[in-house]
Amino acid sequence: MKYYIAGHRGMVGSAITRRLQARKDAGEAIELVTRTSAELDLTDQIAVREFMSSQKPDVVILAAAKVGGIHANNTYPADFIYENLMIECNVIHQAFAAGVTQLLQLGSSCIYPRAVQQPMREDALLTGVLEPTNEPYAVAKIAGIKLCESYNRQYGVDYRSVMPTNLYGPGDNFHPENSHVLPALIRRFHEAARDGQEEVVIWGSGKPRREFLHVDDMAEASLHVLELPRDVYAAHTEPMLSHINVGSGSDVSIRELAEMVAKATGFLGQITQDATKPDGTMRKLMDVSRLGNMGWKASIGLDDGIRSTYAWFLEQDPAALRAK
């Protein structure tokens, strides 16, 4: 079986690649095909067409995307919608043109409306207004879902979509301005502990609740969904509602998260909230009952996941982390 993993250097793509490589090393007949962004520009239609037609993979895993936090989404909205739409259109269509019948594309929980009932169910898609700060990215990810559903309906291929909650783990982005909340906290508390600071200030009231999933769990869930027999997958989805939520099924407050990170990094000072900063959405939790009914649930607890992620962070070159 020949797998092409688009985005194999990203956090999720690299985790999926590690899983497949381990299976290959254990004796499974797996061939892995990867390309860096320098080797293959996924926004270039001709380049992607030539790659797909020459490689002819059996399975495509689309984990490539332009991603970032609120600051990046607000600053570069045109880049986010254009690049993600182009990547999805090129990879999905050219995979089909090359005869690929099995594809998995990864999305994001930001596809759901801003004022959505919690926990967020798959059928909440397109039922309300999106969060303005990341609407361009969300629109692109919704388009990816609909691309897969449309090719399934028209051509009978088996293209599936998984929508992860907030992910963290090895390969995460720890940039002080462009990272998500958990890696940002890890970096901030690490530097505070290292420099002997007595206080770390976190934005808002600390009351908003967020769900987190370790990237290794996400990799396992992705392959689980990808490899379900077609009739089993179809039994839990609908032709026009085929995406699957992937999450841990539980959430914590930002204050609780900060305390967990402080413990993992050895920070002994005070944690205070800056109430002048916005809280954002008060809760974002995925309904993962569909995935549970398909036979999968997360196995890495948040405490253990934070500790292992911090250990990975410490092993990295500080100069490289500053540049990411």
PDB file of C-alpha atoms in Angstrom:
ATOM      1  CA  MET A   1       0.000   0.000   0.000  1.00  0.00           C
ATOM      2  CA  LYS A   2       1.451   3.309  -1.100  1.00  0.00           C
ATOM      3  CA  TYR A   3       0.658   6.303   1.133  1.00  0.00           C
ATOM      4  CA  TYR A   4       1.251   9.932   0.255  1.00  0.00           C
ATOM      5  CA  ILE A   5       1.278  12.130   3.380  1.00  0.00           C
ATOM      6  CA  ALA A   6       0.881  15.788   2.447  1.00  0.00           C
ATOM      7  CA  GLY A   7       2.305  17.919   5.243  1.00  0.00           C
ATOM      8  CA  HIS A   8       4.534  15.217   6.717  1.00  0.00           C
ATOM      9  CA  ARG A   9       6.700  17.799   8.502  1.00  0.00           C
ATOM     10  CA  GLY A  10       3.790  19.401  10.334  1.00  0.00           C
ATOM     11  CA  MET A  11       2.740  18.400  13.824  1.00  0.00           C
ATOM     12  CA  VAL A  12      -0.061  16.041  12.742  1.00  0.00           C
ATOM     13  CA  GLY A  13       1.524  14.877   9.515  1.00  0.00           C
ATOM     14  CA  SER A  14       4.746  13.918  11.259  1.00  0.00           C
ATOM     15  CA  ALA A  15       2.829  11.993  13.935  1.00  0.00           C
ATOM     16  CA  ILE A  16       0.916  10.055  11.271  1.00  0.00           C
ATOM     17  CA  THR A  17       4.163   9.406   9.384  1.00  0.00           C
ATOM     18  CA  ARG A  18       5.766   8.047  12.574  1.00  0.00           C
ATOM     19  CA  ARG A  19       2.855   5.661  13.076  1.00  0.00           C
ATOM     20  CA  LEU A  20       2.971   4.379   9.507  1.00  0.00           C
ATOM     21  CA  GLN A  21       6.767   4.058   9.600  1.00  0.00           C
ATOM     22  CA  ALA A  22       6.522   1.969  12.786  1.00  0.00           C
ATOM     23  CA  ARG A  23       4.054  -0.331  11.073  1.00  0.00           C
ATOM     24  CA  LYS A  24       6.349  -0.582   8.055  1.00  0.00           C
ATOM     25  CA  ASP A  25       9.292  -1.408  10.320  1.00  0.00           C
ATOM     26  CA  ALA A  26       7.135  -4.133  11.905  1.00  0.00           C
ATOM     27  CA  GLY A  27       6.746  -5.800   8.528  1.00  0.00           C
ATOM     28  CA  GLU A  28       3.635  -4.293   6.947  1.00  0.00           C
ATOM     29  CA  ALA A  29       3.780  -3.773   3.198  1.00  0.00           C
ATOM     30  CA  ILE A  30       3.732   0.027   3.337  1.00  0.00           C
ATOM     31  CA  GLU A  31       5.451   2.515   1.062  1.00  0.00           C
ATOM     32  CA  LEU A  32       5.591   6.114   2.272  1.00  0.00           C
ATOM     33  CA  VAL A  33       5.803   9.031  -0.159  1.00  0.00           C
ATOM     34  CA  THR A  34       6.556  12.527   1.150  1.00  0.00           C
ATOM     35  CA  ARG A  35       7.624  15.862  -0.273  1.00  0.00           C
ATOM     36  CA  THR A  36       8.708  19.042   1.464  1.00  0.00           C
ATOM     37  CA  SER A  37       7.069  22.325   0.498  1.00  0.00           C
ATOM     38  CA  ALA A  38      10.296  23.233  -1.317  1.00  0.00           C
ATOM     39  CA  GLU A  39      10.050  20.047  -3.358  1.00  0.00           C
ATOM     40  CA  LEU A  40       6.319  20.320  -4.084  1.00  0.00           C
ATOM     41  CA  ASP A  41       4.253  23.512  -3.854  1.00  0.00           C
ATOM     42  CA  LEU A  42       0.727  22.267  -3.119  1.00  0.00           C
ATOM     43  CA  THR A  43      -0.767  25.570  -4.289  1.00  0.00           C
ATOM     44  CA  ASP A  44       0.666  24.898  -7.766  1.00  0.00           C
ATOM     45  CA  GLN A  45      -1.934  22.951  -9.742  1.00  0.00           C
ATOM     46  CA  ILE A  46       0.431  21.776 -12.483  1.00  0.00           C
ATOM     47  CA  ALA A  47       3.072  20.606 -10.013  1.00  0.00           C
ATOM     48  CA  VAL A  48       0.517  18.647  -7.984  1.00  0.00           C
ATOM     49  CA  ARG A  49      -0.962  17.113 -11.146  1.00  0.00           C
ATOM     50  CA  GLU A  50       2.455  15.933 -12.314  1.00  0.00           C
ATOM     51  CA  PHE A  51       3.304  14.567  -8.868  1.00  0.00           C
ATOM     52  CA  MET A  52       0.052  12.603  -8.503  1.00  0.00           C
ATOM     53  CA  SER A  53       0.162  11.211 -12.032  1.00  0.00           C
ATOM     54  CA  SER A  54       3.755  10.028 -11.626  1.00  0.00           C
ATOM     55  CA  GLN A  55       3.515   8.652  -8.083  1.00  0.00           C
ATOM     56  CA  LYS A  56      -0.021   7.197  -8.237  1.00  0.00           C
ATOM     57  CA  PRO A  57      -0.457   6.625  -4.486  1.00  0.00           C
ATOM     58  CA  ASP A  58      -3.084   4.202  -3.206  1.00  0.00           C
ATOM     59  CA  VAL A  59      -3.975   6.447  -0.251  1.00  0.00           C
ATOM     60  CA  VAL A  60      -3.634  10.204   0.265  1.00  0.00           C
ATOM     61  CA  ILE A  61      -3.559  11.780   3.730  1.00  0.00           C
ATOM     62  CA  LEU A  62      -4.015  15.542   3.488  1.00  0.00           C
ATOM     63  CA  ALA A  63      -2.478  17.017   6.633  1.00  0.00           C
ATOM     64  CA  ALA A  64      -0.937  20.040   4.902  1.00  0.00           C
ATOM     65  CA  ALA A  65      -2.395  23.445   5.710  1.00  0.00           C
ATOM     66  CA  LYS A  66      -1.496  27.024   6.525  1.00  0.00           C
ATOM     67  CA  VAL A  67      -2.222  27.293  10.245  1.00  0.00           C
ATOM     68  CA  GLY A  68      -1.782  29.822  13.033  1.00  0.00           C
ATOM     69  CA  GLY A  69      -3.318  31.443  16.072  1.00  0.00           C
ATOM     70  CA  ILE A  70      -5.695  34.395  16.355  1.00  0.00           C
ATOM     71  CA  HIS A  71      -2.983  36.966  15.648  1.00  0.00           C
ATOM     72  CA  ALA A  72      -1.875  35.235  12.448  1.00  0.00           C
ATOM     73  CA  ASN A  73      -5.449  34.685  11.261  1.00  0.00           C
ATOM     74  CA  ASN A  74      -6.322  38.336  11.850  1.00  0.00           C
ATOM     75  CA  THR A  75      -3.157  39.615  10.195  1.00  0.00           C
ATOM     76  CA  TYR A  76      -3.110  37.377   7.102  1.00  0.00           C
ATOM     77  CA  PRO A  77      -6.735  36.444   6.288  1.00  0.00           C
ATOM     78  CA  ALA A  78      -6.184  36.459   2.516  1.00  0.00           C
ATOM     79  CA  ASP A  79      -3.197  34.116   2.831  1.00  0.00           C
ATOM     80  CA  PHE A  80      -5.163  31.741   5.046  1.00  0.00           C
ATOM     81  CA  ILE A  81      -8.185  31.383   2.779  1.00  0.00           C
ATOM     82  CA  TYR A  82      -6.243  31.346  -0.502  1.00  0.00           C
ATOM     83  CA  GLU A  83      -3.518  28.897   0.427  1.00  0.00           C
ATOM     84  CA  ASN A  84      -5.828  26.449   2.193  1.00  0.00           C
ATOM     85  CA  LEU A  85      -8.388  26.484  -0.622  1.00  0.00           C
ATOM     86  CA  MET A  86      -5.682  25.928  -3.216  1.00  0.00           C
ATOM     87  CA  ILE A  87      -4.072  23.085  -1.277  1.00  0.00           C
ATOM     88  CA  GLU A  88      -7.404  21.298  -0.842  1.00  0.00           C
ATOM     89  CA  CYS A  89      -8.578  21.804  -4.418  1.00  0.00           C
ATOM     90  CA  ASN A  90      -5.283  20.712  -5.929  1.00  0.00           C
ATOM     91  CA  VAL A  91      -4.628  17.692  -3.728  1.00  0.00           C
ATOM     92  CA  ILE A  92      -8.199  16.341  -3.705  1.00  0.00           C
ATOM     93  CA  HIS A  93      -8.904  16.849  -7.402  1.00  0.00           C
ATOM     94  CA  GLN A  94      -5.520  15.671  -8.648  1.00  0.00           C
ATOM     95  CA  ALA A  95      -5.702  12.629  -6.367  1.00  0.00           C
ATOM     96  CA  PHE A  96      -9.012  11.772  -8.011  1.00  0.00           C
ATOM     97  CA  ALA A  97      -7.578  12.401 -11.493  1.00  0.00           C
ATOM     98  CA  ALA A  98      -4.705  10.007 -10.691  1.00  0.00           C
ATOM     99  CA  GLY A  99      -7.131   7.251  -9.671  1.00  0.00           C
ATOM    100  CA  VAL A 100      -6.841   7.557  -5.890  1.00  0.00           C
ATOM    101  CA  THR A 101     -10.014   6.114  -4.344  1.00  0.00           C
ATOM    102  CA  GLN A 102      -9.084   6.489  -0.660  1.00  0.00           C
ATOM    103  CA  LEU A 103      -8.267   9.876   0.926  1.00  0.00           C
ATOM    104  CA  LEU A 104      -8.353  11.399   4.395  1.00  0.00           C
ATOM    105  CA  GLN A 105      -8.294  15.155   4.890  1.00  0.00           C
ATOM    106  CA  LEU A 106      -7.823  16.889   8.233  1.00  0.00           C
ATOM    107  CA  GLY A 107      -9.816  19.957   9.199  1.00  0.00           C
ATOM    108  CA  SER A 108     -10.417  21.902  12.400  1.00  0.00           C
ATOM    109  CA  SER A 109     -13.045  22.462  15.067  1.00  0.00           C
ATOM    110  CA  CYS A 110     -13.247  26.109  13.934  1.00  0.00           C
ATOM    111  CA  ILE A 111     -15.647  24.948  11.177  1.00  0.00           C
ATOM    112  CA  TYR A 112     -18.502  25.175  13.670  1.00  0.00           C
ATOM    113  CA  PRO A 113     -20.573  28.315  14.332  1.00  0.00           C
ATOM    114  CA  ARG A 114     -19.447  30.742  16.998  1.00  0.00           C
ATOM    115  CA  ALA A 115     -22.620  30.406  19.085  1.00  0.00           C
ATOM    116  CA  VAL A 116     -22.956  26.641  18.845  1.00  0.00           C
ATOM    117  CA  GLN A 117     -24.439  24.326  21.431  1.00  0.00           C
ATOM    118  CA  GLN A 118     -21.827  22.510  23.527  1.00  0.00           C
ATOM    119  CA  PRO A 119     -20.493  19.924  23.033  1.00  0.00           C
ATOM    120  CA  MET A 120     -20.266  20.569  19.286  1.00  0.00           C
ATOM    121  CA  ARG A 121     -21.932  17.903  17.155  1.00  0.00           C
ATOM    122  CA  GLU A 122     -21.108  17.189  13.527  1.00  0.00           C
ATOM    123  CA  ASP A 123     -24.603  18.261  12.464  1.00  0.00           C
ATOM    124  CA  ALA A 124     -23.943  21.810  13.747  1.00  0.00           C
ATOM    125  CA  LEU A 125     -21.970  22.499  10.568  1.00  0.00           C
ATOM    126  CA  LEU A 126     -23.358  25.465   8.550  1.00  0.00           C
ATOM    127  CA  THR A 127     -26.071  26.213  11.100  1.00  0.00           C
ATOM    128  CA  GLY A 128     -24.782  29.640  12.190  1.00  0.00           C
ATOM    129  CA  VAL A 129     -22.261  32.462  11.879  1.00  0.00           C
ATOM    130  CA  LEU A 130     -18.568  31.572  12.155  1.00  0.00           C
ATOM    131  CA  GLU A 131     -16.072  33.120  14.583  1.00  0.00           C
ATOM    132  CA  PRO A 132     -14.911  36.293  12.762  1.00  0.00           C
ATOM    133  CA  THR A 133     -11.266  36.032  13.836  1.00  0.00           C
ATOM    134  CA  ASN A 134     -10.672  32.815  11.882  1.00  0.00           C
ATOM    135  CA  GLU A 135     -13.546  32.837   9.389  1.00  0.00           C
ATOM    136  CA  PRO A 136     -11.324  32.686   6.256  1.00  0.00           C
ATOM    137  CA  TYR A 137      -9.543  29.583   7.548  1.00  0.00           C
ATOM    138  CA  ALA A 138     -12.831  28.004   8.638  1.00  0.00           C
ATOM    139  CA  VAL A 139     -14.462  28.632   5.254  1.00  0.00           C
ATOM    140  CA  ALA A 140     -11.535  26.903   3.551  1.00  0.00           C
ATOM    141  CA  LYS A 141     -11.807  23.903   5.858  1.00  0.00           C
ATOM    142  CA  ILE A 142     -15.568  23.651   5.281  1.00  0.00           C
ATOM    143  CA  ALA A 143     -14.854  23.699   1.552  1.00  0.00           C
ATOM    144  CA  GLY A 144     -12.508  20.744   2.047  1.00  0.00           C
ATOM    145  CA  ILE A 145     -15.263  18.732   3.688  1.00  0.00           C
ATOM    146  CA  LYS A 146     -17.683  19.555   0.886  1.00  0.00           C
ATOM    147  CA  LEU A 147     -15.088  18.717  -1.752  1.00  0.00           C
ATOM    148  CA  CYS A 148     -14.708  15.224  -0.285  1.00  0.00           C
ATOM    149  CA  GLU A 149     -18.466  14.731   0.011  1.00  0.00           C
ATOM    150  CA  SER A 150     -19.026  15.935  -3.556  1.00  0.00           C
ATOM    151  CA  TYR A 151     -16.421  13.628  -5.073  1.00  0.00           C
ATOM    152  CA  ASN A 152     -17.887  10.743  -3.081  1.00  0.00           C
ATOM    153  CA  ARG A 153     -21.398  11.462  -4.380  1.00  0.00           C
ATOM    154  CA  GLN A 154     -20.445  12.059  -7.989  1.00  0.00           C
ATOM    155  CA  TYR A 155     -17.658   9.541  -8.487  1.00  0.00           C
ATOM    156  CA  GLY A 156     -18.106   6.904  -5.783  1.00  0.00           C
ATOM    157  CA  VAL A 157     -14.661   7.373  -4.228  1.00  0.00           C
ATOM    158  CA  ASP A 158     -14.032   7.068  -0.489  1.00  0.00           C
ATOM    159  CA  TYR A 159     -12.791  10.470   0.710  1.00  0.00           C
ATOM    160  CA  ARG A 160     -13.151  11.076   4.449  1.00  0.00           C
ATOM    161  CA  SER A 161     -12.663  14.062   6.772  1.00  0.00           C
ATOM    162  CA  VAL A 162     -11.682  14.290  10.436  1.00  0.00           C
ATOM    163  CA  MET A 163     -12.081  17.451  12.509  1.00  0.00           C
ATOM    164  CA  PRO A 164      -9.659  17.621  15.454  1.00  0.00           C
ATOM    165  CA  THR A 165     -10.024  19.696  18.569  1.00  0.00           C
ATOM    166  CA  ASN A 166      -7.068  21.734  19.906  1.00  0.00           C
ATOM    167  CA  LEU A 167      -3.953  19.648  19.315  1.00  0.00           C
ATOM    168  CA  TYR A 168      -0.603  19.756  21.087  1.00  0.00           C
ATOM    169  CA  GLY A 169       2.544  17.677  21.332  1.00  0.00           C
ATOM    170  CA  PRO A 170       5.888  17.148  19.570  1.00  0.00           C
ATOM    171  CA  GLY A 171       6.313  19.414  16.566  1.00  0.00           C
ATOM    172  CA  ASP A 172       4.039  22.145  17.943  1.00  0.00           C
ATOM    173  CA  ASN A 173       4.642  25.841  17.289  1.00  0.00           C
ATOM    174  CA  PHE A 174       6.014  27.653  20.349  1.00  0.00           C
ATOM    175  CA  HIS A 175       6.400  31.077  18.721  1.00  0.00           C
ATOM    176  CA  PRO A 176       5.599  33.849  21.265  1.00  0.00           C
ATOM    177  CA  GLU A 177       3.133  35.581  18.896  1.00  0.00           C
ATOM    178  CA  ASN A 178       1.815  32.952  16.486  1.00  0.00           C
ATOM    179  CA  SER A 179       1.286  29.890  18.692  1.00  0.00           C
ATOM    180  CA  HIS A 180      -1.870  28.456  20.222  1.00  0.00           C
ATOM    181  CA  VAL A 181      -2.693  28.647  23.907  1.00  0.00           C
ATOM    182  CA  LEU A 182      -1.048  25.478  25.254  1.00  0.00           C
ATOM    183  CA  PRO A 183       2.386  25.806  23.568  1.00  0.00           C
ATOM    184  CA  ALA A 184       2.306  29.538  24.355  1.00  0.00           C
ATOM    185  CA  LEU A 185       1.771  28.746  28.036  1.00  0.00           C
ATOM    186  CA  ILE A 186       4.525  26.113  28.021  1.00  0.00           C
ATOM    187  CA  ARG A 187       6.979  28.609  26.625  1.00  0.00           C
ATOM    188  CA  ARG A 188       5.888  31.420  28.952  1.00  0.00           C
ATOM    189  CA  PHE A 189       6.047  29.298  32.118  1.00  0.00           C
ATOM    190  CA  HIS A 190       9.334  27.710  31.059  1.00  0.00           C
ATOM    191  CA  GLU A 191      10.938  31.129  30.611  1.00  0.00           C
ATOM    192  CA  ALA A 192       9.465  32.369  33.890  1.00  0.00           C
ATOM    193  CA  ALA A 193      10.832  29.362  35.787  1.00  0.00           C
ATOM    194  CA  ARG A 194      14.201  29.652  34.052  1.00  0.00           C
ATOM    195  CA  ASP A 195      14.511  33.366  34.815  1.00  0.00           C
ATOM    196  CA  GLY A 196      13.250  33.135  38.400  1.00  0.00           C
ATOM    197  CA  GLN A 197      10.179  35.298  37.777  1.00  0.00           C
ATOM    198  CA  GLU A 198       7.669  35.550  40.603  1.00  0.00           C
ATOM    199  CA  GLU A 199       4.552  36.003  38.490  1.00  0.00           C
ATOM    200  CA  VAL A 200       3.023  34.885  35.197  1.00  0.00           C
ATOM    201  CA  VAL A 201       0.040  36.827  33.869  1.00  0.00           C
ATOM    202  CA  ILE A 202      -2.502  35.049  31.677  1.00  0.00           C
ATOM    203  CA  TRP A 203      -5.147  36.761  29.565  1.00  0.00           C
ATOM    204  CA  GLY A 204      -8.743  37.091  30.683  1.00  0.00           C
ATOM    205  CA  SER A 205     -10.574  35.624  33.626  1.00  0.00           C
ATOM    206  CA  GLY A 206      -9.143  32.117  33.257  1.00  0.00           C
ATOM    207  CA  LYS A 207     -12.705  30.734  33.150  1.00  0.00           C
ATOM    208  CA  PRO A 208     -13.059  29.789  29.451  1.00  0.00           C
ATOM    209  CA  ARG A 209     -12.864  26.027  28.935  1.00  0.00           C
ATOM    210  CA  ARG A 210     -10.953  24.281  26.172  1.00  0.00           C
ATOM    211  CA  GLU A 211     -10.447  20.701  25.043  1.00  0.00           C
ATOM    212  CA  PHE A 212      -6.996  19.362  24.153  1.00  0.00           C
ATOM    213  CA  LEU A 213      -5.858  16.223  22.333  1.00  0.00           C
ATOM    214  CA  HIS A 214      -2.306  14.919  22.082  1.00  0.00           C
ATOM    215  CA  VAL A 215      -1.094  14.710  18.499  1.00  0.00           C
ATOM    216  CA  ASP A 216      -0.162  11.032  18.888  1.00  0.00           C
ATOM    217  CA  ASP A 217      -3.783  10.307  19.777  1.00  0.00           C
ATOM    218  CA  MET A 218      -4.828  12.318  16.725  1.00  0.00           C
ATOM    219  CA  ALA A 219      -2.573  10.218  14.512  1.00  0.00           C
ATOM    220  CA  GLU A 220      -4.063   7.000  15.868  1.00  0.00           C
ATOM    221  CA  ALA A 221      -7.606   8.309  15.447  1.00  0.00           C
ATOM    222  CA  SER A 222      -6.892   9.433  11.878  1.00  0.00           C
ATOM    223  CA  LEU A 223      -5.627   6.024  10.829  1.00  0.00           C
ATOM    224  CA  HIS A 224      -8.505   4.341  12.658  1.00  0.00           C
ATOM    225  CA  VAL A 225     -11.064   6.377  10.712  1.00  0.00           C
ATOM    226  CA  LEU A 226      -9.169   5.987   7.444  1.00  0.00           C
ATOM    227  CA  GLU A 227      -9.031   2.200   7.734  1.00  0.00           C
ATOM    228  CA  LEU A 228     -12.599   1.506   8.849  1.00  0.00           C
ATOM    229  CA  PRO A 229     -14.424  -0.695   6.358  1.00  0.00           C
ATOM    230  CA  ARG A 230     -16.527   1.401   4.041  1.00  0.00           C
ATOM    231  CA  ASP A 231     -19.826  -0.038   5.270  1.00  0.00           C
ATOM    232  CA  VAL A 232     -18.889   0.614   8.912  1.00  0.00           C
ATOM    233  CA  TYR A 233     -17.918   4.209   8.170  1.00  0.00           C
ATOM    234  CA  ALA A 234     -21.104   4.759   6.179  1.00  0.00           C
ATOM    235  CA  ALA A 235     -23.197   3.374   9.036  1.00  0.00           C
ATOM    236  CA  HIS A 236     -22.060   6.248  11.266  1.00  0.00           C
ATOM    237  CA  THR A 237     -22.155   9.064   8.705  1.00  0.00           C
ATOM    238  CA  GLU A 238     -24.383  10.532   6.005  1.00  0.00           C
ATOM    239  CA  PRO A 239     -23.516  11.478   2.398  1.00  0.00           C
ATOM    240  CA  MET A 240     -23.792  15.192   3.196  1.00  0.00           C
ATOM    241  CA  LEU A 241     -22.583  14.917   6.806  1.00  0.00           C
ATOM    242  CA  SER A 242     -19.550  12.685   6.538  1.00  0.00           C
ATOM    243  CA  HIS A 243     -16.936  14.376   8.717  1.00  0.00           C
ATOM    244  CA  ILE A 244     -15.956  12.978  12.107  1.00  0.00           C
ATOM    245  CA  ASN A 245     -15.059  14.943  15.239  1.00  0.00           C
ATOM    246  CA  VAL A 246     -11.844  13.883  16.964  1.00  0.00           C
ATOM    247  CA  GLY A 247     -11.231  14.961  20.547  1.00  0.00           C
ATOM    248  CA  SER A 248     -10.622  13.821  24.094  1.00  0.00           C
ATOM    249  CA  GLY A 249     -14.227  14.314  25.159  1.00  0.00           C
ATOM    250  CA  SER A 250     -13.309  16.484  28.167  1.00  0.00           C
ATOM    251  CA  ASP A 251     -12.172  20.053  28.777  1.00  0.00           C
ATOM    252  CA  VAL A 252     -10.404  22.219  31.359  1.00  0.00           C
ATOM    253  CA  SER A 253     -10.492  25.905  32.220  1.00  0.00           C
ATOM    254  CA  ILE A 254      -7.620  28.095  31.069  1.00  0.00           C
ATOM    255  CA  ARG A 255      -6.759  28.667  34.719  1.00  0.00           C
ATOM    256  CA  GLU A 256      -6.587  24.914  35.336  1.00  0.00           C
ATOM    257  CA  LEU A 257      -4.480  24.518  32.211  1.00  0.00           C
ATOM    258  CA  ALA A 258      -2.063  27.204  33.389  1.00  0.00           C
ATOM    259  CA  GLU A 259      -1.700  25.448  36.736  1.00  0.00           C
ATOM    260  CA  MET A 260      -0.954  22.152  35.016  1.00  0.00           C
ATOM    261  CA  VAL A 261       1.702  23.792  32.831  1.00  0.00           C
ATOM    262  CA  ALA A 262       3.215  25.577  35.840  1.00  0.00           C
ATOM    263  CA  LYS A 263       3.574  22.238  37.627  1.00  0.00           C
ATOM    264  CA  ALA A 264       5.138  20.550  34.596  1.00  0.00           C
ATOM    265  CA  THR A 265       7.679  23.359  34.077  1.00  0.00           C
ATOM    266  CA  GLY A 266       8.544  23.773  37.736  1.00  0.00           C
ATOM    267  CA  PHE A 267       7.239  27.337  38.013  1.00  0.00           C
ATOM    268  CA  LEU A 268       6.608  28.119  41.695  1.00  0.00           C
ATOM    269  CA  GLY A 269       5.446  31.719  41.451  1.00  0.00           C
ATOM    270  CA  GLN A 270       2.021  33.317  41.283  1.00  0.00           C
ATOM    271  CA  ILE A 271      -0.443  33.007  38.412  1.00  0.00           C
ATOM    272  CA  THR A 272      -2.620  36.075  37.876  1.00  0.00           C
ATOM    273  CA  GLN A 273      -5.264  36.997  35.325  1.00  0.00           C
ATOM    274  CA  ASP A 274      -5.376  40.186  33.268  1.00  0.00           C
ATOM    275  CA  ALA A 275      -9.112  40.852  33.288  1.00  0.00           C
ATOM    276  CA  THR A 276      -8.730  43.694  30.776  1.00  0.00           C
ATOM    277  CA  LYS A 277      -7.962  41.113  28.078  1.00  0.00           C
ATOM    278  CA  PRO A 278     -10.819  39.285  26.303  1.00  0.00           C
ATOM    279  CA  ASP A 279     -11.884  35.773  27.228  1.00  0.00           C
ATOM    280  CA  GLY A 280     -13.111  34.778  23.800  1.00  0.00           C
ATOM    281  CA  THR A 281     -15.590  31.919  23.498  1.00  0.00           C
ATOM    282  CA  MET A 282     -16.361  30.559  26.959  1.00  0.00           C
ATOM    283  CA  ARG A 283     -16.410  26.911  25.946  1.00  0.00           C
ATOM    284  CA  LYS A 284     -15.317  24.773  22.994  1.00  0.00           C
ATOM    285  CA  LEU A 285     -15.829  21.040  23.415  1.00  0.00           C
ATOM    286  CA  MET A 286     -16.280  18.435  20.698  1.00  0.00           C
ATOM    287  CA  ASP A 287     -19.002  15.801  20.781  1.00  0.00           C
ATOM    288  CA  VAL A 288     -16.997  12.648  20.022  1.00  0.00           C
ATOM    289  CA  SER A 289     -19.810  10.132  20.385  1.00  0.00           C
ATOM    290  CA  ARG A 290     -19.672   9.218  16.678  1.00  0.00           C
ATOM    291  CA  LEU A 291     -15.982   8.393  16.939  1.00  0.00           C
ATOM    292  CA  GLY A 292     -16.627   6.454  20.131  1.00  0.00           C
ATOM    293  CA  ASN A 293     -19.277   4.406  18.370  1.00  0.00           C
ATOM    294  CA  MET A 294     -16.669   3.675  15.694  1.00  0.00           C
ATOM    295  CA  GLY A 295     -14.477   2.091  18.358  1.00  0.00           C
ATOM    296  CA  TRP A 296     -11.883   4.736  19.244  1.00  0.00           C
ATOM    297  CA  LYS A 297     -11.188   6.984  22.237  1.00  0.00           C
ATOM    298  CA  ALA A 298      -8.219   9.044  23.399  1.00  0.00           C
ATOM    299  CA  SER A 299      -5.647   7.353  25.638  1.00  0.00           C
ATOM    300  CA  ILE A 300      -3.145  10.112  26.564  1.00  0.00           C
ATOM    301  CA  GLY A 301      -4.196  12.139  29.616  1.00  0.00           C
ATOM    302  CA  LEU A 302      -3.610  15.881  29.613  1.00  0.00           C
ATOM    303  CA  ASP A 303      -1.171  15.863  32.571  1.00  0.00           C
ATOM    304  CA  ASP A 304       0.981  13.176  30.964  1.00  0.00           C
ATOM    305  CA  GLY A 305       0.709  14.854  27.576  1.00  0.00           C
ATOM    306  CA  ILE A 306       1.856  18.223  28.898  1.00  0.00           C
ATOM    307  CA  ARG A 307       4.834  16.646  30.676  1.00  0.00           C
ATOM    308  CA  SER A 308       5.958  14.755  27.574  1.00  0.00           C
ATOM    309  CA  THR A 309       5.461  17.810  25.372  1.00  0.00           C
ATOM    310  CA  TYR A 310       7.536  19.928  27.742  1.00  0.00           C
ATOM    311  CA  ALA A 311      10.265  17.275  27.686  1.00  0.00           C
ATOM    312  CA  TRP A 312      10.245  17.447  23.871  1.00  0.00           C
ATOM    313  CA  PHE A 313      10.385  21.258  24.034  1.00  0.00           C
ATOM    314  CA  LEU A 314      13.483  21.101  26.242  1.00  0.00           C
ATOM    315  CA  GLU A 315      15.233  18.831  23.738  1.00  0.00           C
ATOM    316  CA  GLN A 316      14.885  21.336  20.899  1.00  0.00           C
ATOM    317  CA  ASP A 317      17.385  23.948  19.802  1.00  0.00           C
ATOM    318  CA  PRO A 318      16.290  27.226  21.440  1.00  0.00           C
ATOM    319  CA  ALA A 319      17.276  29.215  18.333  1.00  0.00           C
ATOM    320  CA  ALA A 320      15.049  26.998  16.180  1.00  0.00           C
ATOM    321  CA  LEU A 321      12.134  27.420  18.579  1.00  0.00           C
ATOM    322  CA  ARG A 322      12.522  31.194  18.471  1.00  0.00           C
ATOM    323  CA  ALA A 323      12.333  31.121  14.694  1.00  0.00           C
ATOM    324  CA  LYS A 324       9.219  28.974  14.453  1.00  0.00           C
TER     325      LYS A 324
END
